[in-house]
Amino acid sequence: MDGAVRMSSKPGSERETDASVRRHALQRSKADIPPIDLEVLRDLEVLAQDVALKVDQMMRSLSGTIQNMTALSVGYIQTYRDSVDSLGESVDMSIKGMYTLMARCEELDRSMQPIHALAKQIREIKRTLEMFETLCK
């Protein structure tokens, strides 16, 4: 039964029909295109140049703005860096000052040791004087 079913048209004729339909459509669409108006093209060119000029101006303005922002950012970063450096120096100086103060306090404490012994002697003398005063009264 496979051999009994045959196509009614030739295998190549379908392709030829499609090609002729396409050719006819192309010819018809070319005929449908109106002639190009040169004034419209000139106007379009002027508008395109105007847009290009405005885009160029916008890009220059944007570039200037970005350069200004970059300069400001660099300034802020330098200020921040200088502040951090200054703060670091201040903290270092403060720590050195604190250690110096602690060392001087320890020196003062060591130099005060004889005063503690002297204060003890004064208290002892005072107690002895009070005893003599109570005996004399």
mmCIF file of C-alpha atoms in Angstrom:
data_model
loop_
_atom_site.group_PDB
_atom_site.id
_atom_site.type_symbol
_atom_site.label_atom_id
_atom_site.label_comp_id
_atom_site.label_asym_id
_atom_site.label_seq_id
_atom_site.Cartn_x
_atom_site.Cartn_y
_atom_site.Cartn_z
ATOM 1 C CA MET A 1 0.000 0.000 0.000
ATOM 2 C CA ASP A 2 2.922 2.330 0.518
ATOM 3 C CA GLY A 3 3.620 2.394 -3.207
ATOM 4 C CA ALA A 4 -0.065 3.045 -4.007
ATOM 5 C CA VAL A 5 -0.161 6.473 -2.403
ATOM 6 C CA ARG A 6 1.418 9.011 -4.711
ATOM 7 C CA MET A 7 1.586 12.734 -4.719
ATOM 8 C CA SER A 8 -0.608 14.450 -7.205
ATOM 9 C CA SER A 9 1.978 17.124 -8.052
ATOM 10 C CA LYS A 10 5.639 16.968 -8.905
ATOM 11 C CA PRO A 11 8.091 17.393 -5.992
ATOM 12 C CA GLY A 12 9.783 20.427 -7.521
ATOM 13 C CA SER A 13 6.604 22.211 -8.598
ATOM 14 C CA GLU A 14 5.688 23.243 -5.034
ATOM 15 C CA ARG A 15 9.019 25.004 -4.626
ATOM 16 C CA GLU A 16 8.619 26.784 -7.923
ATOM 17 C CA THR A 17 5.161 28.007 -6.922
ATOM 18 C CA ASP A 18 6.473 29.383 -3.573
ATOM 19 C CA ALA A 19 9.324 31.174 -5.326
ATOM 20 C CA SER A 20 7.004 32.773 -7.877
ATOM 21 C CA VAL A 21 4.645 33.934 -5.119
ATOM 22 C CA ARG A 22 7.579 35.535 -3.278
ATOM 23 C CA ARG A 23 8.827 37.229 -6.449
ATOM 24 C CA HIS A 24 5.380 38.597 -7.174
ATOM 25 C CA ALA A 25 5.060 39.904 -3.576
ATOM 26 C CA LEU A 26 8.482 41.620 -3.769
ATOM 27 C CA GLN A 27 7.602 43.262 -7.057
ATOM 28 C CA ARG A 28 4.313 44.424 -5.654
ATOM 29 C CA SER A 29 5.905 45.741 -2.400
ATOM 30 C CA LYS A 30 8.541 47.666 -4.398
ATOM 31 C CA ALA A 31 5.751 49.284 -6.357
ATOM 32 C CA ASP A 32 3.953 50.164 -3.093
ATOM 33 C CA ILE A 33 6.962 52.185 -1.758
ATOM 34 C CA PRO A 34 6.419 55.886 -2.447
ATOM 35 C CA PRO A 35 9.321 57.995 -3.717
ATOM 36 C CA ILE A 36 11.670 59.395 -1.045
ATOM 37 C CA ASP A 37 11.144 63.074 -0.241
ATOM 38 C CA LEU A 38 14.562 64.793 -0.099
ATOM 39 C CA GLU A 39 13.250 67.532 2.227
ATOM 40 C CA VAL A 40 12.281 64.882 4.776
ATOM 41 C CA LEU A 41 15.780 63.415 4.557
ATOM 42 C CA ARG A 42 17.339 66.885 5.035
ATOM 43 C CA ASP A 43 15.075 67.585 8.005
ATOM 44 C CA LEU A 44 15.950 64.188 9.463
ATOM 45 C CA GLU A 45 19.669 64.913 8.996
ATOM 46 C CA VAL A 46 19.342 68.322 10.704
ATOM 47 C CA LEU A 47 17.449 66.767 13.610
ATOM 48 C CA ALA A 48 20.025 63.981 13.903
ATOM 49 C CA GLN A 49 22.861 66.552 13.989
ATOM 50 C CA ASP A 50 20.977 68.562 16.612
ATOM 51 C CA VAL A 51 20.511 65.443 18.746
ATOM 52 C CA ALA A 52 24.197 64.545 18.303
ATOM 53 C CA LEU A 53 25.213 68.063 19.380
ATOM 54 C CA LYS A 54 22.988 67.924 22.450
ATOM 55 C CA VAL A 55 24.301 64.467 23.360
ATOM 56 C CA ASP A 56 27.857 65.776 22.980
ATOM 57 C CA GLN A 57 27.071 68.763 25.213
ATOM 58 C CA MET A 58 25.437 66.493 27.773
ATOM 59 C CA MET A 59 28.445 64.157 27.765
ATOM 60 C CA ARG A 60 30.840 67.096 28.268
ATOM 61 C CA SER A 61 28.718 68.410 31.108
ATOM 62 C CA LEU A 62 28.525 64.956 32.644
ATOM 63 C CA SER A 63 32.288 64.558 32.280
ATOM 64 C CA GLY A 64 32.870 67.892 34.032
ATOM 65 C CA THR A 65 30.477 66.976 36.813
ATOM 66 C CA ILE A 66 32.153 63.603 37.292
ATOM 67 C CA GLN A 67 35.586 65.295 37.384
ATOM 68 C CA ASN A 68 34.327 67.725 40.037
ATOM 69 C CA MET A 69 32.858 64.876 42.067
ATOM 70 C CA THR A 70 36.129 62.974 41.773
ATOM 71 C CA ALA A 71 38.100 66.010 42.930
ATOM 72 C CA LEU A 72 35.752 66.429 45.893
ATOM 73 C CA SER A 73 36.056 62.748 46.744
ATOM 74 C CA VAL A 74 39.854 62.961 46.626
ATOM 75 C CA GLY A 75 39.718 66.038 48.877
ATOM 76 C CA TYR A 76 37.463 64.266 51.359
ATOM 77 C CA ILE A 77 39.688 61.196 51.370
ATOM 78 C CA GLN A 78 42.785 63.346 51.966
ATOM 79 C CA THR A 79 41.022 65.204 54.778
ATOM 80 C CA TYR A 80 39.944 61.895 56.301
ATOM 81 C CA ARG A 81 43.501 60.543 55.982
ATOM 82 C CA ASP A 82 44.944 63.671 57.588
ATOM 83 C CA SER A 83 42.369 63.472 60.393
ATOM 84 C CA VAL A 84 43.168 59.825 61.040
ATOM 85 C CA ASP A 85 46.908 60.575 61.010
ATOM 86 C CA SER A 86 46.402 63.499 63.382
ATOM 87 C CA LEU A 87 44.185 61.428 65.647
ATOM 88 C CA GLY A 88 46.774 58.649 65.656
ATOM 89 C CA GLU A 89 49.498 61.136 66.595
ATOM 90 C CA SER A 90 47.283 62.603 69.320
ATOM 91 C CA VAL A 91 46.557 59.160 70.744
ATOM 92 C CA ASP A 92 50.269 58.283 70.653
ATOM 93 C CA MET A 93 51.137 61.527 72.428
ATOM 94 C CA SER A 94 48.389 60.915 74.973
ATOM 95 C CA ILE A 95 49.657 57.398 75.675
ATOM 96 C CA LYS A 96 53.245 58.658 76.016
ATOM 97 C CA GLY A 97 52.010 61.416 78.339
ATOM 98 C CA MET A 98 50.082 58.883 80.408
ATOM 99 C CA TYR A 99 53.162 56.660 80.791
ATOM 100 C CA THR A 100 55.245 59.698 81.693
ATOM 101 C CA LEU A 101 52.672 60.711 84.307
ATOM 102 C CA MET A 102 52.597 57.184 85.721
ATOM 103 C CA ALA A 103 56.415 57.118 85.910
ATOM 104 C CA ARG A 104 56.466 60.494 87.678
ATOM 105 C CA CYS A 105 53.766 59.303 90.098
ATOM 106 C CA GLU A 106 55.877 56.249 90.912
ATOM 107 C CA GLU A 107 58.931 58.492 91.393
ATOM 108 C CA LEU A 108 56.893 60.754 93.656
ATOM 109 C CA ASP A 109 55.652 57.755 95.634
ATOM 110 C CA ARG A 110 59.243 56.505 96.083
ATOM 111 C CA SER A 111 60.385 59.987 97.102
ATOM 112 C CA MET A 112 57.512 60.137 99.615
ATOM 113 C CA GLN A 113 58.651 56.988 101.468
ATOM 114 C CA PRO A 114 60.806 58.988 103.917
ATOM 115 C CA ILE A 115 57.829 61.267 104.550
ATOM 116 C CA HIS A 116 55.766 58.241 105.605
ATOM 117 C CA ALA A 117 58.476 57.328 108.123
ATOM 118 C CA LEU A 118 58.649 60.989 109.252
ATOM 119 C CA ALA A 119 54.838 61.081 109.641
ATOM 120 C CA LYS A 120 55.063 57.963 111.788
ATOM 121 C CA GLN A 121 57.718 59.658 113.961
ATOM 122 C CA ILE A 122 55.547 62.795 114.226
ATOM 123 C CA ARG A 123 52.565 60.717 115.319
ATOM 124 C CA GLU A 124 54.736 58.991 117.880
ATOM 125 C CA ILE A 125 56.012 62.346 119.191
ATOM 126 C CA LYS A 126 52.457 63.682 119.284
ATOM 127 C CA ARG A 127 51.299 60.633 121.240
ATOM 128 C CA THR A 128 54.202 61.066 123.646
ATOM 129 C CA LEU A 129 53.378 64.768 124.087
ATOM 130 C CA GLU A 130 49.735 63.958 124.767
ATOM 131 C CA MET A 131 50.861 61.451 127.391
ATOM 132 C CA PHE A 132 53.046 64.122 129.029
ATOM 133 C CA GLU A 133 50.173 66.625 128.923
ATOM 134 C CA THR A 134 47.813 64.160 130.608
ATOM 135 C CA LEU A 135 50.448 63.444 133.304
ATOM 136 C CA CYS A 136 51.044 67.154 133.860
ATOM 137 C CA LYS A 137 47.452 68.092 134.294
#
